[in-house]
PDB file of C-alpha atoms and ligand atoms in Angstrom:
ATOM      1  CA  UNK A1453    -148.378  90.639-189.921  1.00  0.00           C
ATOM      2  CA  UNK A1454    -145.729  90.603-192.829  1.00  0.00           C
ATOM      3  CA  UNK A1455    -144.534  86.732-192.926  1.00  0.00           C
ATOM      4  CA  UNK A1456    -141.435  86.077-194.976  1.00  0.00           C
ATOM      5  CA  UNK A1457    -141.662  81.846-195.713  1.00  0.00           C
ATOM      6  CA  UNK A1458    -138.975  80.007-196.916  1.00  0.00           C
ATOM      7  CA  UNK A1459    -137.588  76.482-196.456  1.00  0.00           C
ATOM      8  CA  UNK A1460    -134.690  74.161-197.241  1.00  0.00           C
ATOM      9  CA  UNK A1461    -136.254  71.413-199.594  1.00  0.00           C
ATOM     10  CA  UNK A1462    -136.754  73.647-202.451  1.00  0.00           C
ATOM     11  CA  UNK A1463    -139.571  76.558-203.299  1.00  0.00           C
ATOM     12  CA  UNK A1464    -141.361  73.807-205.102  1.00  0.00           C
ATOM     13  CA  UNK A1465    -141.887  71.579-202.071  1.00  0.00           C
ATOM     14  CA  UNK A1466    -145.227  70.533-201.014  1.00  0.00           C
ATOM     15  CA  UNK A1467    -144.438  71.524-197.396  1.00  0.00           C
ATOM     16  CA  UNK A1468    -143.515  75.230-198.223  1.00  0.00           C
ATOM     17  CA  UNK A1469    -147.278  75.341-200.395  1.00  0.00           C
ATOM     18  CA  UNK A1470    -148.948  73.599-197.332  1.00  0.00           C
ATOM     19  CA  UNK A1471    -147.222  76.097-195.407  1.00  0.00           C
ATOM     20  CA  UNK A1472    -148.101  79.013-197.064  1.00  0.00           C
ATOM     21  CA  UNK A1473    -151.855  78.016-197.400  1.00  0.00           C
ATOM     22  CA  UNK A1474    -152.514  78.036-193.620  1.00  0.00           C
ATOM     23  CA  UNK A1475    -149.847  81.104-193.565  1.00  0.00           C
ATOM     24  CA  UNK A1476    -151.413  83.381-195.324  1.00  0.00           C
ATOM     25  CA  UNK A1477    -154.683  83.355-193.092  1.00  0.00           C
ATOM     26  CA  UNK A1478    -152.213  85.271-190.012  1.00  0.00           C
ATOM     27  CA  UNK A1479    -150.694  87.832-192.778  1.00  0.00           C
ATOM     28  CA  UNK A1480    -149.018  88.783-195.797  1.00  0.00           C
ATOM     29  CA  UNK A1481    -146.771  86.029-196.705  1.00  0.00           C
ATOM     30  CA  UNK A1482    -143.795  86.349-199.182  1.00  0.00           C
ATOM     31  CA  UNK A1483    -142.096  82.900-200.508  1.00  0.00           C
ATOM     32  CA  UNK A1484    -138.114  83.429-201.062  1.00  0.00           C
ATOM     33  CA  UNK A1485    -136.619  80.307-200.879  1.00  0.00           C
ATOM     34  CA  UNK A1486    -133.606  78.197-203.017  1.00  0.00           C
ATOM     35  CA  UNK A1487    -134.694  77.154-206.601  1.00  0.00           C
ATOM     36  CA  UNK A1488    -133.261  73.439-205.961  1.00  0.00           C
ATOM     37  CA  UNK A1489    -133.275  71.119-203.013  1.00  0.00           C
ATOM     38  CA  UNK A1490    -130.870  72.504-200.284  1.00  0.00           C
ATOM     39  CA  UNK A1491    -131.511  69.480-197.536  1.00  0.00           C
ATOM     40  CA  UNK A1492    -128.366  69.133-194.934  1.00  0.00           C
ATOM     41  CA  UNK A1493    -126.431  72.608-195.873  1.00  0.00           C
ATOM     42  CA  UNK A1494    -126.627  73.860-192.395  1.00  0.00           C
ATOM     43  CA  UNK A1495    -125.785  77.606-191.900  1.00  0.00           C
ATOM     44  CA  UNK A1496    -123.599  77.470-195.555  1.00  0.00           C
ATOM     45  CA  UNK A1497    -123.921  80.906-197.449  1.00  0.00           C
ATOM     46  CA  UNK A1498    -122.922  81.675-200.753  1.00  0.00           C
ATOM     47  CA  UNK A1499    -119.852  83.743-201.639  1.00  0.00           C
ATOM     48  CA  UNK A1500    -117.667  82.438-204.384  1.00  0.00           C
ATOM     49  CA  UNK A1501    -120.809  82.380-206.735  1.00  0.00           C
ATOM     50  CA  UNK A1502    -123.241  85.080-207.888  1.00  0.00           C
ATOM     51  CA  UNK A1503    -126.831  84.634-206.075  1.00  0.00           C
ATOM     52  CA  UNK A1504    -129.262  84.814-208.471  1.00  0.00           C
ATOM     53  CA  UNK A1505    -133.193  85.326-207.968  1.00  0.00           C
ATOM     54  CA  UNK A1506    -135.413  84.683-210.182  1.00  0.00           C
ATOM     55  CA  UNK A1507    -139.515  85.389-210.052  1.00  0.00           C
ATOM     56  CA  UNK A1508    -141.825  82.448-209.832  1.00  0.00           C
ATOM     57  CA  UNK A1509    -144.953  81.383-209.977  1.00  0.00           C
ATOM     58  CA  UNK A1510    -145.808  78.349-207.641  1.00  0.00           C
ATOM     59  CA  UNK A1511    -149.021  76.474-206.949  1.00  0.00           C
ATOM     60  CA  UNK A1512    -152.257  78.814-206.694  1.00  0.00           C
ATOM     61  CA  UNK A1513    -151.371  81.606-208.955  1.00  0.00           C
ATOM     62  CA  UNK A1514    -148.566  82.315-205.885  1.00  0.00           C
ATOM     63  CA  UNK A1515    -145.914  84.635-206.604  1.00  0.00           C
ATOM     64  CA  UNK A1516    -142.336  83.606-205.358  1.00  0.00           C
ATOM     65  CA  UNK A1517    -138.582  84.363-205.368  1.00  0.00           C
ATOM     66  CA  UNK A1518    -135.791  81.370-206.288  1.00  0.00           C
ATOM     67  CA  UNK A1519    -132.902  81.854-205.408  1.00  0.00           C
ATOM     68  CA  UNK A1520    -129.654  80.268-206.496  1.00  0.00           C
ATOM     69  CA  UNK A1521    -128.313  79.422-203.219  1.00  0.00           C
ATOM     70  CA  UNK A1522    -128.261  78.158-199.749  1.00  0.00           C
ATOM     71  CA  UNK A1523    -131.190  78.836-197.386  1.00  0.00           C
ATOM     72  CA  UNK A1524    -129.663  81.007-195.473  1.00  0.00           C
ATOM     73  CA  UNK A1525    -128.773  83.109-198.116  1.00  0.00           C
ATOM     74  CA  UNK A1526    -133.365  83.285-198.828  1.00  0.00           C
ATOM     75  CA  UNK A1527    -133.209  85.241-195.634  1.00  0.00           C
ATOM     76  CA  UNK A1528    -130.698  87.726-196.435  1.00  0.00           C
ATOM     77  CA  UNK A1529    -131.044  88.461-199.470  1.00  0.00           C
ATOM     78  CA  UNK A1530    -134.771  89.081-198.577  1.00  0.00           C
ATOM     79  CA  UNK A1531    -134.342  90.886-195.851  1.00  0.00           C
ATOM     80  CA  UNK A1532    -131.611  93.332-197.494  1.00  0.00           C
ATOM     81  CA  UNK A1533    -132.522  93.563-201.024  1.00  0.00           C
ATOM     82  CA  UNK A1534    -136.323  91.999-201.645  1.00  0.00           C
ATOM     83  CA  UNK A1535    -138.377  92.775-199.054  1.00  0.00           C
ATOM     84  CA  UNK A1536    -139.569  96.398-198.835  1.00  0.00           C
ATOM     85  CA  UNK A1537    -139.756  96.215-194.720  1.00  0.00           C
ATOM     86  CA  UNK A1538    -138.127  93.479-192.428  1.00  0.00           C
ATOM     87  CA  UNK A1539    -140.561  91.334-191.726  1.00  0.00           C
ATOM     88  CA  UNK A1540    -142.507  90.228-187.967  1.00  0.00           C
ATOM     89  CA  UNK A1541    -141.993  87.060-188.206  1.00  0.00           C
ATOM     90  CA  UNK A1542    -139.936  84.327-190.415  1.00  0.00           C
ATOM     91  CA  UNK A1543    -140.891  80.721-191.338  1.00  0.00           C
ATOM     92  CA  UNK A1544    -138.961  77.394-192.291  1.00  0.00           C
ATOM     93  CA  UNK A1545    -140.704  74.340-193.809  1.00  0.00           C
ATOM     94  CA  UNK A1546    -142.441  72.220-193.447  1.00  0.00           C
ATOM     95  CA  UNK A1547    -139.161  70.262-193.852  1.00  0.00           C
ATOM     96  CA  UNK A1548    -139.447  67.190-195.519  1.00  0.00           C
ATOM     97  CA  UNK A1549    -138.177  64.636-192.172  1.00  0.00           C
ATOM     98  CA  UNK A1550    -137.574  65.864-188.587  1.00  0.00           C
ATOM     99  CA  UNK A1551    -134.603  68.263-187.546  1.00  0.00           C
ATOM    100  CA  UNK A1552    -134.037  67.011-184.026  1.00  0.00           C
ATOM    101  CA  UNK A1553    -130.927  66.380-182.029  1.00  0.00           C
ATOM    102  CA  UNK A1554    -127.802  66.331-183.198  1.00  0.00           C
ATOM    103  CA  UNK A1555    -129.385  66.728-187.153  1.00  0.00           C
ATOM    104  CA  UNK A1556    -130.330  70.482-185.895  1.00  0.00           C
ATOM    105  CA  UNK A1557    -126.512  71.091-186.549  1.00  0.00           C
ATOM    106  CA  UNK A1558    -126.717  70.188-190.329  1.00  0.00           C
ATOM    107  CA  UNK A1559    -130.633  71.618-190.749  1.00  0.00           C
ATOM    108  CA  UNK A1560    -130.868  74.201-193.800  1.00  0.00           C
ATOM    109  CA  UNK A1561    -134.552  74.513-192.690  1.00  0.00           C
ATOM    110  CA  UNK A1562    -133.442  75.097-188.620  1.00  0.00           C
ATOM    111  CA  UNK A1563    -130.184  77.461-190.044  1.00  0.00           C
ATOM    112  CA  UNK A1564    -132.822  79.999-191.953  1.00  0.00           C
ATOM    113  CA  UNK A1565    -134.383  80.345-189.063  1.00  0.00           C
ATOM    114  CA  UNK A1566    -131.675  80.809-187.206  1.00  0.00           C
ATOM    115  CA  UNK A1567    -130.213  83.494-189.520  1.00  0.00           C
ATOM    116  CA  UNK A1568    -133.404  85.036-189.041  1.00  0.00           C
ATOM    117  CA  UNK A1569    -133.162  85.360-185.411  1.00  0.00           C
ATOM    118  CA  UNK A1570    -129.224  86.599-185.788  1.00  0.00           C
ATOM    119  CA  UNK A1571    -130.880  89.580-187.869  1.00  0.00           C
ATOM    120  CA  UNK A1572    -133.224  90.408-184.690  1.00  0.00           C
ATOM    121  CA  UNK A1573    -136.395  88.704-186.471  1.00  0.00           C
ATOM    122  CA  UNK A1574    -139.074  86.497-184.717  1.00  0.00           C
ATOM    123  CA  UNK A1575    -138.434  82.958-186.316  1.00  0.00           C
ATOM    124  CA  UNK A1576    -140.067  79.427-186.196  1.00  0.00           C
ATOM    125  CA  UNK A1577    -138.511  76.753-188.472  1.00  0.00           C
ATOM    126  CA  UNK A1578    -141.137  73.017-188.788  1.00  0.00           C
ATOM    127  CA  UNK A1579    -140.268  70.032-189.592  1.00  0.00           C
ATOM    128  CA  UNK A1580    -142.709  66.968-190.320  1.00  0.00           C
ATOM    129  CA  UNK A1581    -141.373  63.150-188.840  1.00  0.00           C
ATOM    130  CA  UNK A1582    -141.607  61.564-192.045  1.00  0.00           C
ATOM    131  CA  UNK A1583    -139.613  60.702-195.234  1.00  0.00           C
ATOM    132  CA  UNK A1584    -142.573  60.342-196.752  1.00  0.00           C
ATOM    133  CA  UNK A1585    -142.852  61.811-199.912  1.00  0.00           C
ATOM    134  CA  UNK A1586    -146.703  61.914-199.891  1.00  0.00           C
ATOM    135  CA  UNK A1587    -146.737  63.025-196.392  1.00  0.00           C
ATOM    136  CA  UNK A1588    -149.910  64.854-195.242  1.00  0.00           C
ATOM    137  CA  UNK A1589    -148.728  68.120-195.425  1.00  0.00           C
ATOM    138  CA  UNK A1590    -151.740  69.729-195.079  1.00  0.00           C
ATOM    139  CA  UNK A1591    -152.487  68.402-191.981  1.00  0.00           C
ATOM    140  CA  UNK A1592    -149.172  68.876-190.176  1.00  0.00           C
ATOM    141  CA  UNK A1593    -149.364  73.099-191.942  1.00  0.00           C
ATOM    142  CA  UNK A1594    -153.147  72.959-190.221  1.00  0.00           C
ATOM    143  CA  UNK A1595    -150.817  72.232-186.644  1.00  0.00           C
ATOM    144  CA  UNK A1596    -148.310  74.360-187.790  1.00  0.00           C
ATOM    145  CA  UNK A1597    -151.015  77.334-187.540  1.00  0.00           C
ATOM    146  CA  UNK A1598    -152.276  76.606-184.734  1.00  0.00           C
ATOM    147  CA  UNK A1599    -148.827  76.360-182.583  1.00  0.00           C
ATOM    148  CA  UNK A1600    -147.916  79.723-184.392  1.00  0.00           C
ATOM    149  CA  UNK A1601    -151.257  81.235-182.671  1.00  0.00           C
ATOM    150  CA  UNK A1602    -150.556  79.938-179.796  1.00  0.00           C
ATOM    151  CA  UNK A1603    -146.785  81.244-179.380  1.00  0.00           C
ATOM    152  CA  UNK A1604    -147.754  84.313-181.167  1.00  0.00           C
ATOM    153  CA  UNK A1605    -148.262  86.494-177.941  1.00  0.00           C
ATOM    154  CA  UNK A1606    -145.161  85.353-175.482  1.00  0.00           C
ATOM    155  CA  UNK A1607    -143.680  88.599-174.959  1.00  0.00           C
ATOM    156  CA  UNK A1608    -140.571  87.020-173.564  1.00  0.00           C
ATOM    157  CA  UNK A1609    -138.830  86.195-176.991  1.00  0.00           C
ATOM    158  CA  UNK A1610    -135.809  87.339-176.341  1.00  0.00           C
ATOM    159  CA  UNK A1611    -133.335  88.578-178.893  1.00  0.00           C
ATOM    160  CA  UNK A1612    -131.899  86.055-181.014  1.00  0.00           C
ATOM    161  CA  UNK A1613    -133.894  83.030-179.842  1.00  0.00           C
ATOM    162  CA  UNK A1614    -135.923  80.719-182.746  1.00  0.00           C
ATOM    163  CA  UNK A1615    -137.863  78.161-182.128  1.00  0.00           C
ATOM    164  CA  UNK A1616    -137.228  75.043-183.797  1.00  0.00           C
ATOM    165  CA  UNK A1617    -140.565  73.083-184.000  1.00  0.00           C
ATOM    166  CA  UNK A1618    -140.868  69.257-185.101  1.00  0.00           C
ATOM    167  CA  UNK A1619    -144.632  67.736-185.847  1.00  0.00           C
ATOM    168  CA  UNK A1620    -146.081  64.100-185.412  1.00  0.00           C
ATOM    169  CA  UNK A1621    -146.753  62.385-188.510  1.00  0.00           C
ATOM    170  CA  UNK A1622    -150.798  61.885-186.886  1.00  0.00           C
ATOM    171  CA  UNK A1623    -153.903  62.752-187.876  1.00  0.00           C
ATOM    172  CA  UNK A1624    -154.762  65.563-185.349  1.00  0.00           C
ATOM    173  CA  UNK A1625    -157.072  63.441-183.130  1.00  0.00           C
ATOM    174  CA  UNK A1626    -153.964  61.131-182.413  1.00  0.00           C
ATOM    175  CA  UNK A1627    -151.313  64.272-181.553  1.00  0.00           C
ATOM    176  CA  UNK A1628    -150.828  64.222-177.923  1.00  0.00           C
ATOM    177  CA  UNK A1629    -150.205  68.224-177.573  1.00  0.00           C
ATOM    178  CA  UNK A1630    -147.118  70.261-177.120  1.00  0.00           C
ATOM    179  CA  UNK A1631    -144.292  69.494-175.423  1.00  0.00           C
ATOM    180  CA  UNK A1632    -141.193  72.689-174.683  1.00  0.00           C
ATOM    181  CA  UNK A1633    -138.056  70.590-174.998  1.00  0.00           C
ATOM    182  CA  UNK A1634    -134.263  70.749-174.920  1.00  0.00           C
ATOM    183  CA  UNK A1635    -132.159  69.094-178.082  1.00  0.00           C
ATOM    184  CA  UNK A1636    -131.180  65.364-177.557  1.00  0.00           C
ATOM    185  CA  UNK A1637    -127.457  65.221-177.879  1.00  0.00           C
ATOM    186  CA  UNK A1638    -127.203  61.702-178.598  1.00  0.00           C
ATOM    187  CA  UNK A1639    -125.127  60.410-181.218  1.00  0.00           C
ATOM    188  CA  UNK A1640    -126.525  59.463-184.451  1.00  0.00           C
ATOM    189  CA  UNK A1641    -126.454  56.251-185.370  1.00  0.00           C
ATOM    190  CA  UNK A1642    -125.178  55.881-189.088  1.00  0.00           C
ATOM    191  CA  UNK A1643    -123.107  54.504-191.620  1.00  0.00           C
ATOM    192  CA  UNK A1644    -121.373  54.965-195.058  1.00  0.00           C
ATOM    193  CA  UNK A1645    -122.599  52.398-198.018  1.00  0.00           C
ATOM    194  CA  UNK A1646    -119.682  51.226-200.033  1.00  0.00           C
ATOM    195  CA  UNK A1647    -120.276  50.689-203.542  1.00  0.00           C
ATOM    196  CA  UNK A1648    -118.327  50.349-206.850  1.00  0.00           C
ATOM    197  CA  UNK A1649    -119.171  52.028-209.625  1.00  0.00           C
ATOM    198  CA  UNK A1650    -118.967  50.544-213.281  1.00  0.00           C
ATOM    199  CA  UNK A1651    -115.476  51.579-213.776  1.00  0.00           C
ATOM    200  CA  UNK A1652    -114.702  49.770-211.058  1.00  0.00           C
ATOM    201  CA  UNK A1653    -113.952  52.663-208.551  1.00  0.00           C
ATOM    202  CA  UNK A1654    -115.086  52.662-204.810  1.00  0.00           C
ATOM    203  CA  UNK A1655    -117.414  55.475-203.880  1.00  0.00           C
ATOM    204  CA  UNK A1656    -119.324  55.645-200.905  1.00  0.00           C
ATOM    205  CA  UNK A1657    -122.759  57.254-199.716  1.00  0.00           C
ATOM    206  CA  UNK A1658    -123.533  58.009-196.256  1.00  0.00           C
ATOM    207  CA  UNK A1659    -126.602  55.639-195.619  1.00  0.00           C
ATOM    208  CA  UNK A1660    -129.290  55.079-193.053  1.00  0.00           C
ATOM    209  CA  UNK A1661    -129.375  56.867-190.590  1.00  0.00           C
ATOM    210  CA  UNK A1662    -130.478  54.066-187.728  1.00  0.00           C
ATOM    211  CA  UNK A1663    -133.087  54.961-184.574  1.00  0.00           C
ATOM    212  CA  UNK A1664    -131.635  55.057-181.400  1.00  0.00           C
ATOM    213  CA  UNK A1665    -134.340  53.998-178.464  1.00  0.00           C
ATOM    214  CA  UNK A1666    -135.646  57.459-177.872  1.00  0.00           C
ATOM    215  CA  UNK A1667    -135.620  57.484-173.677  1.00  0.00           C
ATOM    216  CA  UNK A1668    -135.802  60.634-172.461  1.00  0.00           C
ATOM    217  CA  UNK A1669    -139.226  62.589-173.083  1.00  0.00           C
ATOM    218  CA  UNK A1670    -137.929  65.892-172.246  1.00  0.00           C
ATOM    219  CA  UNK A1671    -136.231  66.062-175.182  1.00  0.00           C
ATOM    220  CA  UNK A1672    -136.659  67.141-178.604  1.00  0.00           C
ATOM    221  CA  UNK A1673    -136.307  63.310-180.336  1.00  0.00           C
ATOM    222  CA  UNK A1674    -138.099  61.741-177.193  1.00  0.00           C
ATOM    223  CA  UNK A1675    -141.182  64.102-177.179  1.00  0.00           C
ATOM    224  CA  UNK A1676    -141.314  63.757-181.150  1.00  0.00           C
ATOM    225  CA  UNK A1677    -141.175  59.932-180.537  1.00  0.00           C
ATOM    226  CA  UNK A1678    -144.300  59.595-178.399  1.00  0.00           C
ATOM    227  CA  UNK A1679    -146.743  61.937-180.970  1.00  0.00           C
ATOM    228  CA  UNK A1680    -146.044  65.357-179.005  1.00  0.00           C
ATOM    229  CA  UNK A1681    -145.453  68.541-181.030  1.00  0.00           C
ATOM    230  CA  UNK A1682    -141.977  69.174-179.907  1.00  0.00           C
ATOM    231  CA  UNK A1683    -141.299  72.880-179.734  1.00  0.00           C
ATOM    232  CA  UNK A1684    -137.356  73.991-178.608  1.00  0.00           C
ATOM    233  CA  UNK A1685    -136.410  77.133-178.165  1.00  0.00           C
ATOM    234  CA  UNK A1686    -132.543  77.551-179.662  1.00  0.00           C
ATOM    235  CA  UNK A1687    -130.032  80.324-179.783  1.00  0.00           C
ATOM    236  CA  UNK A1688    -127.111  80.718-182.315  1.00  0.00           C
ATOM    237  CA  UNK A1689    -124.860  81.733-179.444  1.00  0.00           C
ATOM    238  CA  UNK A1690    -122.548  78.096-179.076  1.00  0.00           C
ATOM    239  CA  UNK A1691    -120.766  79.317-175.746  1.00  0.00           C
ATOM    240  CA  UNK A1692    -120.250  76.358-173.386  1.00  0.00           C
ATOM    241  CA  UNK A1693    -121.510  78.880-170.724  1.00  0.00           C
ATOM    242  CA  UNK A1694    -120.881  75.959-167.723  1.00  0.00           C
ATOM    243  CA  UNK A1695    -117.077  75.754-168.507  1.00  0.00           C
ATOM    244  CA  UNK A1696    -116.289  79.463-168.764  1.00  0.00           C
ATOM    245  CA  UNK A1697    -115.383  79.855-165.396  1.00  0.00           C
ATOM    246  CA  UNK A1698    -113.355  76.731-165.219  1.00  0.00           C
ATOM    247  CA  UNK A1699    -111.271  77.356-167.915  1.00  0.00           C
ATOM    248  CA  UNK A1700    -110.682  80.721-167.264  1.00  0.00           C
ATOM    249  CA  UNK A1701    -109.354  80.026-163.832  1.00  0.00           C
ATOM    250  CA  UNK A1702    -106.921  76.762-165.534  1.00  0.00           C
ATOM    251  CA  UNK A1703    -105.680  79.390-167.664  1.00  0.00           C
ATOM    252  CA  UNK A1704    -104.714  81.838-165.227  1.00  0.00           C
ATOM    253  CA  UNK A1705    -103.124  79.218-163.015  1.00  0.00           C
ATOM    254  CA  UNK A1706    -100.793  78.465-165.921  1.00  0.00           C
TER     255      UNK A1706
HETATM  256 MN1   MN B 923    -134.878  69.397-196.180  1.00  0.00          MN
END
């Protein structure tokens, strides 16, 4: 299996080299991902810029490609112009905090995935549920593996369709299992930091993001919540499918 990784933090983030440890026991793995931190980008691509990719070597005498843009630009560029044969399957992560609800919107880690799956690939995009900067990595990539065995058989992947899997922060023996579950839609819960700055001019940063109660365990944030591996399946196609018919017929009626 040809495995193209790539991720949204940066290719020198711990959870792309825990990744690609574990990875590279299910194929050949190639690391194309942006040289600098892309976190919150969502589906941006480059265009008024030149992309630039540069040849790397990472942790473990690895070979990688950085490239000077947005994760979503990683997967094409790879795809058209680096990779010698599309790949079977495409990886995001292990993102650096959890991409659930609402925050799926604004995920560079859940939008190269995503891109992937626009392109006709098979695409799984992880995120850990910690800020943690010395996360356990390893341990979440270890899950990682093991989900990606799991799924790697359902035939009914349909065109288009990524899954967009978020991990417990546990040591293994504390993970309750897997739980399939639908995006919370919740608000989020945040607020804008007002500061002044030494020359006396108001800036502001967009701070804390605050926890709502997390309620409902069919969902991605609820599942996450209680220690399940929350695995979602999402589609880039944003048709309202239940008001089609209604608004069609208002239309008409006009
Ligand atoms: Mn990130």
């Amino acid at each position: 299996m040809n495995i193209l990784l790539t991720n949204d933090d940066g290719i020198y983030a711990p959870g792309l080299a825990a990744l690609y440890r574990e990875l590279k026991h299910l194929g050949e793995v190639t690391v194309v991902a942006p040289e600098s931190e892309q976190s919150a980008v969502g589906h941006a691509i480059t265009l008024m810029t030149p992309l630039r990719v540069k040849e790397v070597s990472l942790d473990g005498g690895v070979e990688g490609f950085a490239v000077s843009g947005f994760p979503a630009d990683c997967v094409k560029i790879a795809m058209a112009e680096l990779l010698p044969n599309p790949p079977d399957l495409v990886v995001s992560g292990i993102n650096l905090g959890p991409n659930v609800g609402i925050n799926v919107l604004y995920s560079g880690t859940v939008s190269a995935a995503t891109e992937a799956s626009i392109l006709g690939v098979k695409a799984v995009a992880f995120s850990l549920n910690s800020y943690d900067q010395n996360a356990d990595f390893a341990a979440a990539a270890r899950l990682a593996r093991e989900l990606l065995e799991q799924v790697r058989g359902w035939t009914a992947w349909n065109n288009g369709v990524c899954l967009n899997v978020n991990l417990p922060d546990l040591p293994r023996a504390e993970v309750k299992g897997v739980r399939i579950t639908r995006q919370d839609t919740g608000p989020l819960v945040e607020h804008f930091e007002r500061r002044v700055d030494p020359r006396r001019h108001v800036y502001y940063w967009l701070a804390e993001i605050n926890a709502r109660p997390a309620t409902d365990p069919d969902t991605d944030y609820g599942a996450l919540a209680q220690g399940y591996v929350s695995v979602t399946p999402i589609h880039h196609d944003l048709t309202d499918y239940r008001s089609l018919e209604s608004l069609t017929t208002f239309i008409w009626r006009q």
